[in-house]
PDB file of C-alpha atoms in Angstrom:
ATOM      1  CA  GLU A   1     -43.877 122.752 -18.914  1.00 51.00           C
ATOM      2  CA  THR A   2     -44.570 120.193 -16.473  1.00 63.00           C
ATOM      3  CA  GLY A   3     -41.467 117.584 -15.639  1.00 89.00           C
ATOM      4  CA  VAL A   4     -41.533 113.988 -15.387  1.00 94.00           C
ATOM      5  CA  THR A   5     -42.804 112.687 -12.498  1.00 95.00           C
ATOM      6  CA  GLN A   6     -43.098 109.465 -10.899  1.00 97.00           C
ATOM      7  CA  SER A   7     -45.081 107.593  -7.930  1.00 96.00           C
ATOM      8  CA  PRO A   8     -44.154 106.707  -5.315  1.00 97.00           C
ATOM      9  CA  THR A   9     -41.053 107.895  -4.230  1.00 96.00           C
ATOM     10  CA  HIS A  10     -40.205 104.591  -2.192  1.00 96.00           C
ATOM     11  CA  LEU A  11     -41.586 101.181  -1.978  1.00 96.00           C
ATOM     12  CA  ILE A  12     -40.856  98.040   0.177  1.00 98.00           C
ATOM     13  CA  LYS A  13     -42.418  94.528  -1.180  1.00 98.00           C
ATOM     14  CA  THR A  14     -41.818  91.422  -0.148  1.00 98.00           C
ATOM     15  CA  ARG A  15     -40.417  88.670  -2.245  1.00 98.00           C
ATOM     16  CA  GLY A  16     -42.924  87.453  -4.432  1.00 97.00           C
ATOM     17  CA  GLN A  17     -45.434  90.125  -4.215  1.00 98.00           C
ATOM     18  CA  GLN A  18     -46.098  92.067  -7.315  1.00 98.00           C
ATOM     19  CA  VAL A  19     -45.691  95.856  -7.904  1.00 98.00           C
ATOM     20  CA  THR A  20     -46.664  99.011  -9.890  1.00 98.00           C
ATOM     21  CA  LEU A  21     -44.942 101.887 -10.831  1.00 98.00           C
ATOM     22  CA  ARG A  22     -46.138 104.984 -12.346  1.00 98.00           C
ATOM     23  CA  CYS A  23     -44.723 107.750 -14.470  1.00 97.00           C
ATOM     24  CA  SER A  24     -46.318 111.025 -16.162  1.00 95.00           C
ATOM     25  CA  SER A  25     -44.341 112.195 -18.980  1.00 92.00           C
ATOM     26  CA  GLN A  26     -43.470 115.688 -19.679  1.00 87.00           C
ATOM     27  CA  SER A  27     -45.930 117.875 -21.193  1.00 83.00           C
ATOM     28  CA  GLY A  28     -45.731 117.083 -25.134  1.00 83.00           C
ATOM     29  CA  HIS A  29     -43.637 113.815 -24.954  1.00 87.00           C
ATOM     30  CA  ASN A  30     -45.318 110.972 -26.702  1.00 87.00           C
ATOM     31  CA  THR A  31     -42.876 108.251 -25.123  1.00 90.00           C
ATOM     32  CA  VAL A  32     -41.574 106.652 -22.210  1.00 93.00           C
ATOM     33  CA  SER A  33     -38.640 104.552 -21.360  1.00 94.00           C
ATOM     34  CA  TRP A  34     -38.146 102.863 -18.196  1.00 97.00           C
ATOM     35  CA  TYR A  35     -34.516 102.039 -16.942  1.00 97.00           C
ATOM     36  CA  GLN A  36     -33.517 100.043 -13.900  1.00 98.00           C
ATOM     37  CA  GLN A  37     -30.760 101.086 -11.808  1.00 96.00           C
ATOM     38  CA  ALA A  38     -29.099  98.788  -9.154  1.00 95.00           C
ATOM     39  CA  LEU A  39     -26.623 100.230  -6.627  1.00 92.00           C
ATOM     40  CA  GLY A  40     -23.469 101.554  -7.943  1.00 90.00           C
ATOM     41  CA  GLN A  41     -24.527 100.645 -11.333  1.00 93.00           C
ATOM     42  CA  GLY A  42     -25.785 102.459 -14.532  1.00 95.00           C
ATOM     43  CA  PRO A  43     -28.937 102.527 -15.932  1.00 96.00           C
ATOM     44  CA  GLN A  44     -30.145  99.161 -17.603  1.00 96.00           C
ATOM     45  CA  PHE A  45     -32.857  99.697 -20.032  1.00 95.00           C
ATOM     46  CA  ILE A  46     -35.988  97.533 -19.582  1.00 96.00           C
ATOM     47  CA  PHE A  47     -38.412  98.735 -22.352  1.00 94.00           C
ATOM     48  CA  GLN A  48     -39.881 101.604 -24.068  1.00 92.00           C
ATOM     49  CA  TYR A  49     -43.281 102.600 -25.157  1.00 92.00           C
ATOM     50  CA  TYR A  50     -44.645 104.620 -28.052  1.00 88.00           C
ATOM     51  CA  ARG A  51     -47.958 105.641 -28.880  1.00 85.00           C
ATOM     52  CA  GLU A  52     -49.472 102.877 -26.237  1.00 90.00           C
ATOM     53  CA  GLU A  53     -47.113 100.052 -27.940  1.00 91.00           C
ATOM     54  CA  GLU A  54     -44.395  98.586 -26.985  1.00 91.00           C
ATOM     55  CA  ASN A  55     -41.329  99.999 -28.929  1.00 86.00           C
ATOM     56  CA  GLY A  56     -38.469  97.761 -27.767  1.00 88.00           C
ATOM     57  CA  ARG A  57     -37.496  95.711 -24.616  1.00 92.00           C
ATOM     58  CA  GLY A  58     -33.942  95.294 -23.120  1.00 92.00           C
ATOM     59  CA  ASN A  59     -32.824  92.021 -21.532  1.00 94.00           C
ATOM     60  CA  PHE A  60     -35.560  91.739 -18.915  1.00 96.00           C
ATOM     61  CA  PRO A  61     -37.747  88.950 -18.267  1.00 96.00           C
ATOM     62  CA  PRO A  62     -41.334  88.513 -19.126  1.00 96.00           C
ATOM     63  CA  ARG A  63     -42.534  89.141 -15.244  1.00 98.00           C
ATOM     64  CA  PHE A  64     -41.511  93.133 -16.315  1.00 98.00           C
ATOM     65  CA  SER A  65     -44.444  94.537 -18.360  1.00 97.00           C
ATOM     66  CA  GLY A  66     -45.836  97.845 -18.696  1.00 96.00           C
ATOM     67  CA  LEU A  67     -48.506  99.701 -20.079  1.00 96.00           C
ATOM     68  CA  GLN A  68     -48.860 103.645 -21.699  1.00 95.00           C
ATOM     69  CA  PHE A  69     -52.162 105.483 -21.652  1.00 93.00           C
ATOM     70  CA  PRO A  70     -53.745 107.707 -24.222  1.00 91.00           C
ATOM     71  CA  ASN A  71     -52.241 110.478 -22.142  1.00 87.00           C
ATOM     72  CA  TYR A  72     -48.811 109.231 -22.617  1.00 87.00           C
ATOM     73  CA  SER A  73     -48.246 108.378 -19.006  1.00 93.00           C
ATOM     74  CA  SER A  74     -47.183 104.820 -18.146  1.00 96.00           C
ATOM     75  CA  GLU A  75     -46.802 102.149 -15.697  1.00 97.00           C
ATOM     76  CA  LEU A  76     -44.242  99.628 -15.125  1.00 98.00           C
ATOM     77  CA  ASN A  77     -45.692  96.132 -13.770  1.00 98.00           C
ATOM     78  CA  VAL A  78     -43.011  93.712 -11.857  1.00 98.00           C
ATOM     79  CA  ASN A  79     -44.542  89.982 -10.517  1.00 97.00           C
ATOM     80  CA  ALA A  80     -43.190  87.745  -8.736  1.00 97.00           C
ATOM     81  CA  LEU A  81     -40.520  90.251  -7.309  1.00 98.00           C
ATOM     82  CA  GLU A  82     -36.971  88.784  -6.449  1.00 98.00           C
ATOM     83  CA  LEU A  83     -34.455  90.345  -3.746  1.00 97.00           C
ATOM     84  CA  ASP A  84     -32.623  91.260  -7.023  1.00 97.00           C
ATOM     85  CA  ASP A  85     -35.266  93.525  -8.406  1.00 98.00           C
ATOM     86  CA  SER A  86     -34.192  95.809  -5.666  1.00 98.00           C
ATOM     87  CA  ALA A  87     -33.213  99.051  -7.304  1.00 97.00           C
ATOM     88  CA  LEU A  88     -34.276 102.649  -8.538  1.00 97.00           C
ATOM     89  CA  TYR A  89     -36.409 102.460 -11.475  1.00 98.00           C
ATOM     90  CA  LEU A  90     -35.990 105.508 -13.330  1.00 97.00           C
ATOM     91  CA  CYS A  91     -38.543 106.517 -16.152  1.00 96.00           C
ATOM     92  CA  ALA A  92     -37.753 108.685 -18.982  1.00 95.00           C
ATOM     93  CA  SER A  93     -39.776 110.872 -21.480  1.00 93.00           C
ATOM     94  CA  SER A  94     -38.967 112.062 -24.774  1.00 89.00           C
ATOM     95  CA  ARG A  95     -40.779 113.126 -28.072  1.00 84.00           C
ATOM     96  CA  GLU A  96     -40.045 111.056 -30.919  1.00 74.00           C
ATOM     97  CA  THR A  97     -41.024 112.665 -33.881  1.00 69.00           C
ATOM     98  CA  GLY A  98     -39.340 115.963 -34.971  1.00 60.00           C
ATOM     99  CA  ALA A  99     -36.193 117.304 -33.772  1.00 58.00           C
ATOM    100  CA  ILE A 100     -35.927 116.340 -30.166  1.00 60.00           C
ATOM    101  CA  TYR A 101     -34.008 113.494 -29.486  1.00 73.00           C
ATOM    102  CA  GLU A 102     -33.191 113.660 -25.860  1.00 86.00           C
ATOM    103  CA  GLN A 103     -34.881 111.805 -22.777  1.00 91.00           C
ATOM    104  CA  TYR A 104     -36.045 113.426 -19.604  1.00 93.00           C
ATOM    105  CA  PHE A 105     -35.332 111.450 -16.458  1.00 95.00           C
ATOM    106  CA  GLY A 106     -37.916 111.535 -13.578  1.00 95.00           C
ATOM    107  CA  PRO A 107     -36.854 111.310 -10.012  1.00 95.00           C
ATOM    108  CA  GLY A 108     -37.404 107.585  -9.732  1.00 96.00           C
ATOM    109  CA  THR A 109     -39.043 105.014  -7.550  1.00 97.00           C
ATOM    110  CA  ARG A 110     -36.723 102.737  -5.228  1.00 97.00           C
ATOM    111  CA  LEU A 111     -37.910  99.627  -4.889  1.00 98.00           C
ATOM    112  CA  THR A 112     -36.723  97.846  -2.083  1.00 98.00           C
ATOM    113  CA  VAL A 113     -37.869  93.780  -1.790  1.00 98.00           C
ATOM    114  CA  THR A 114     -37.305  91.957   1.412  1.00 97.00           C
TER     115      THR A 114
ATOM    116  CA  ALA B   1     -25.218  97.508 -30.938  1.00 67.00           C
ATOM    117  CA  GLN B   2     -23.748 100.325 -29.037  1.00 76.00           C
ATOM    118  CA  SER B   3     -21.502 100.215 -26.052  1.00 85.00           C
ATOM    119  CA  VAL B   4     -19.809 102.884 -23.757  1.00 91.00           C
ATOM    120  CA  THR B   5     -16.411 103.401 -21.878  1.00 93.00           C
ATOM    121  CA  GLN B   6     -16.057 105.595 -19.027  1.00 95.00           C
ATOM    122  CA  LEU B   7     -12.459 105.380 -18.248  1.00 91.00           C
ATOM    123  CA  ASP B   8     -12.394 106.356 -14.615  1.00 94.00           C
ATOM    124  CA  SER B   9     -14.568 105.154 -11.944  1.00 95.00           C
ATOM    125  CA  GLN B  10     -13.859 108.007  -9.713  1.00 97.00           C
ATOM    126  CA  VAL B  11     -12.202 111.473 -10.482  1.00 98.00           C
ATOM    127  CA  PRO B  12     -11.112 113.388  -7.354  1.00 97.00           C
ATOM    128  CA  VAL B  13     -10.363 117.216  -7.843  1.00 98.00           C
ATOM    129  CA  PHE B  14      -9.903 120.413  -5.963  1.00 97.00           C
ATOM    130  CA  GLU B  15     -12.284 123.233  -5.896  1.00 97.00           C
ATOM    131  CA  GLU B  16     -11.583 125.583  -8.826  1.00 97.00           C
ATOM    132  CA  ALA B  17      -9.276 123.381 -10.508  1.00 98.00           C
ATOM    133  CA  PRO B  18     -10.255 121.911 -14.088  1.00 98.00           C
ATOM    134  CA  VAL B  19     -11.577 118.697 -14.597  1.00 98.00           C
ATOM    135  CA  GLU B  20     -12.146 116.223 -17.832  1.00 97.00           C
ATOM    136  CA  LEU B  21     -14.359 113.018 -17.667  1.00 97.00           C
ATOM    137  CA  ARG B  22     -13.290 110.793 -20.734  1.00 97.00           C
ATOM    138  CA  CYS B  23     -15.963 108.723 -22.381  1.00 95.00           C
ATOM    139  CA  ASN B  24     -15.613 106.487 -25.412  1.00 94.00           C
ATOM    140  CA  TYR B  25     -18.248 104.876 -27.251  1.00 89.00           C
ATOM    141  CA  SER B  26     -18.051 101.942 -29.438  1.00 84.00           C
ATOM    142  CA  SER B  27     -21.057 101.325 -32.121  1.00 70.00           C
ATOM    143  CA  SER B  28     -21.454 100.199 -35.892  1.00 58.00           C
ATOM    144  CA  VAL B  29     -23.987 102.837 -36.350  1.00 66.00           C
ATOM    145  CA  SER B  30     -24.313 106.790 -36.096  1.00 76.00           C
ATOM    146  CA  VAL B  31     -25.026 107.966 -32.760  1.00 82.00           C
ATOM    147  CA  TYR B  32     -26.454 110.663 -30.682  1.00 87.00           C
ATOM    148  CA  LEU B  33     -24.599 111.570 -27.436  1.00 91.00           C
ATOM    149  CA  PHE B  34     -25.545 112.868 -24.004  1.00 94.00           C
ATOM    150  CA  TRP B  35     -23.927 113.462 -20.692  1.00 97.00           C
ATOM    151  CA  TYR B  36     -26.130 113.105 -17.670  1.00 97.00           C
ATOM    152  CA  VAL B  37     -25.404 113.978 -14.219  1.00 97.00           C
ATOM    153  CA  GLN B  38     -26.752 112.343 -10.977  1.00 96.00           C
ATOM    154  CA  TYR B  39     -26.710 113.989  -7.707  1.00 94.00           C
ATOM    155  CA  PRO B  40     -27.392 111.459  -4.913  1.00 89.00           C
ATOM    156  CA  ASN B  41     -30.857 109.840  -4.609  1.00 82.00           C
ATOM    157  CA  GLN B  42     -31.999 111.683  -7.611  1.00 88.00           C
ATOM    158  CA  GLY B  43     -32.835 111.097 -11.319  1.00 91.00           C
ATOM    159  CA  LEU B  44     -30.498 111.740 -14.114  1.00 95.00           C
ATOM    160  CA  GLN B  45     -30.411 115.402 -15.322  1.00 95.00           C
ATOM    161  CA  LEU B  46     -29.557 116.279 -19.221  1.00 95.00           C
ATOM    162  CA  LEU B  47     -26.043 118.275 -18.954  1.00 96.00           C
ATOM    163  CA  LEU B  48     -25.317 118.539 -22.815  1.00 95.00           C
ATOM    164  CA  LYS B  49     -25.946 116.816 -26.373  1.00 93.00           C
ATOM    165  CA  TYR B  50     -24.384 116.517 -29.839  1.00 91.00           C
ATOM    166  CA  LEU B  51     -26.502 115.417 -32.270  1.00 86.00           C
ATOM    167  CA  SER B  52     -24.580 117.051 -35.384  1.00 83.00           C
ATOM    168  CA  GLY B  53     -22.798 119.903 -36.676  1.00 84.00           C
ATOM    169  CA  SER B  54     -19.968 121.814 -34.412  1.00 86.00           C
ATOM    170  CA  THR B  55     -18.320 119.355 -32.561  1.00 88.00           C
ATOM    171  CA  LEU B  56     -17.724 121.217 -29.490  1.00 94.00           C
ATOM    172  CA  VAL B  57     -20.835 121.350 -27.804  1.00 95.00           C
ATOM    173  CA  LYS B  58     -21.563 123.745 -24.740  1.00 96.00           C
ATOM    174  CA  GLY B  59     -24.189 122.627 -22.030  1.00 95.00           C
ATOM    175  CA  ILE B  60     -25.166 123.883 -18.734  1.00 95.00           C
ATOM    176  CA  ASN B  61     -23.317 124.393 -15.381  1.00 93.00           C
ATOM    177  CA  GLY B  62     -20.365 125.685 -17.370  1.00 96.00           C
ATOM    178  CA  PHE B  63     -19.899 122.178 -18.803  1.00 97.00           C
ATOM    179  CA  GLU B  64     -18.420 121.181 -22.317  1.00 97.00           C
ATOM    180  CA  ALA B  65     -17.873 118.584 -24.269  1.00 97.00           C
ATOM    181  CA  GLU B  66     -15.930 117.753 -27.582  1.00 94.00           C
ATOM    182  CA  PHE B  67     -17.332 114.871 -29.890  1.00 91.00           C
ATOM    183  CA  ASN B  68     -13.835 113.172 -31.932  1.00 90.00           C
ATOM    184  CA  LYS B  69     -15.593 110.577 -34.651  1.00 85.00           C
ATOM    185  CA  SER B  70     -11.857 109.522 -35.395  1.00 86.00           C
ATOM    186  CA  GLN B  71     -11.198 108.510 -31.897  1.00 85.00           C
ATOM    187  CA  THR B  72     -15.371 107.854 -31.082  1.00 89.00           C
ATOM    188  CA  SER B  73     -14.709 109.868 -27.858  1.00 92.00           C
ATOM    189  CA  PHE B  74     -17.092 112.468 -26.270  1.00 94.00           C
ATOM    190  CA  HIS B  75     -15.118 113.553 -23.142  1.00 97.00           C
ATOM    191  CA  LEU B  76     -16.656 116.481 -20.657  1.00 97.00           C
ATOM    192  CA  ARG B  77     -14.748 119.247 -19.312  1.00 98.00           C
ATOM    193  CA  LYS B  78     -15.225 122.156 -16.726  1.00 98.00           C
ATOM    194  CA  PRO B  79     -12.506 124.526 -16.240  1.00 97.00           C
ATOM    195  CA  SER B  80     -13.453 125.201 -12.803  1.00 97.00           C
ATOM    196  CA  VAL B  81     -15.074 122.883 -10.556  1.00 97.00           C
ATOM    197  CA  HIS B  82     -17.438 123.884  -7.530  1.00 97.00           C
ATOM    198  CA  ILE B  83     -18.404 121.273  -4.340  1.00 97.00           C
ATOM    199  CA  SER B  84     -21.953 121.549  -5.965  1.00 96.00           C
ATOM    200  CA  ASP B  85     -20.508 119.360  -9.212  1.00 97.00           C
ATOM    201  CA  THR B  86     -20.169 116.063  -6.957  1.00 97.00           C
ATOM    202  CA  ALA B  87     -22.020 113.890  -8.421  1.00 97.00           C
ATOM    203  CA  GLU B  88     -22.298 110.596 -10.803  1.00 97.00           C
ATOM    204  CA  TYR B  89     -21.818 111.609 -14.564  1.00 98.00           C
ATOM    205  CA  PHE B  90     -23.164 109.506 -17.451  1.00 97.00           C
ATOM    206  CA  CYS B  91     -22.658 109.372 -21.071  1.00 96.00           C
ATOM    207  CA  PRO B  92     -25.104 107.107 -23.182  1.00 93.00           C
ATOM    208  CA  PRO B  93     -25.123 106.711 -26.827  1.00 90.00           C
ATOM    209  CA  ARG B  94     -28.148 106.283 -28.642  1.00 85.00           C
ATOM    210  CA  GLY B  95     -28.899 105.010 -32.114  1.00 78.00           C
ATOM    211  CA  LYS B  96     -30.085 107.167 -34.723  1.00 74.00           C
ATOM    212  CA  SER B  97     -32.058 104.301 -36.648  1.00 67.00           C
ATOM    213  CA  SER B  98     -35.446 104.691 -36.787  1.00 60.00           C
ATOM    214  CA  GLY B  99     -36.451 101.170 -36.667  1.00 55.00           C
ATOM    215  CA  SER B 100     -35.756  99.781 -33.255  1.00 55.00           C
ATOM    216  CA  ALA B 101     -36.499 101.572 -29.725  1.00 55.00           C
ATOM    217  CA  ARG B 102     -33.989 104.343 -29.323  1.00 78.00           C
ATOM    218  CA  GLN B 103     -33.173 103.331 -26.113  1.00 85.00           C
ATOM    219  CA  LEU B 104     -29.901 104.806 -24.099  1.00 90.00           C
ATOM    220  CA  THR B 105     -26.906 102.704 -23.638  1.00 90.00           C
ATOM    221  CA  PHE B 106     -25.471 103.634 -20.184  1.00 94.00           C
ATOM    222  CA  GLY B 107     -22.028 102.692 -18.927  1.00 93.00           C
ATOM    223  CA  SER B 108     -20.933 102.589 -15.186  1.00 93.00           C
ATOM    224  CA  GLY B 109     -20.606 106.161 -14.682  1.00 96.00           C
ATOM    225  CA  THR B 110     -17.672 108.161 -13.350  1.00 97.00           C
ATOM    226  CA  GLN B 111     -18.163 109.590  -9.651  1.00 97.00           C
ATOM    227  CA  LEU B 112     -16.810 112.966  -9.465  1.00 98.00           C
ATOM    228  CA  THR B 113     -15.847 114.365  -6.283  1.00 97.00           C
ATOM    229  CA  VAL B 114     -15.034 117.967  -5.620  1.00 97.00           C
ATOM    230  CA  LEU B 115     -12.606 118.350  -2.660  1.00 97.00           C
ATOM    231  CA  PRO B 116     -12.713 121.511  -0.881  1.00 95.00           C
TER     232      PRO B 116
END
């Protein structure tokens, strides 16, 4: 059983640019959640995708958007990057049917906006 | 909506000593409870979970936690810590409702530092 993977590991962007982060969910999982973790803080929920549709969203502006593909992998897109977007972006997969409720996290993508 | 309070931001403890990391949650609905560990510059690893049943839950690496519904607490314990347990620990609840996103709600975490 493969774990959750994310790419790239690190990324440096300039304010105003756009970025795409990628996540491959764990085998057998159908739900992907994205979290933003600023330095020294706990992760904050961005949004969740279930069967290719957004299934809930946290307090993030529309310039944060996502996709989920038929193979349940996912992308997080951020437009018009701001300095405060610098953070560790975590993807977590889960299987929201049956008796599995825990989320399994990937290693994260460290985004630096200059 | 759920919220969580991790009562200690920093917990220093000597190697082989016992440790308890405190976690209180506040929710108007039933929740599932989890403890995750985050080592420096890494993602989060699931330590243990409480879904239902026995209130004492055993996890990986010798950790255990006890769910106390009346006190809305889910404290994490380990009888003897190792240097390798030095990390950030989080206890996010999530709602059982099927009508909305089942996100984890994180607090600010507890930094456990094990001293030689």
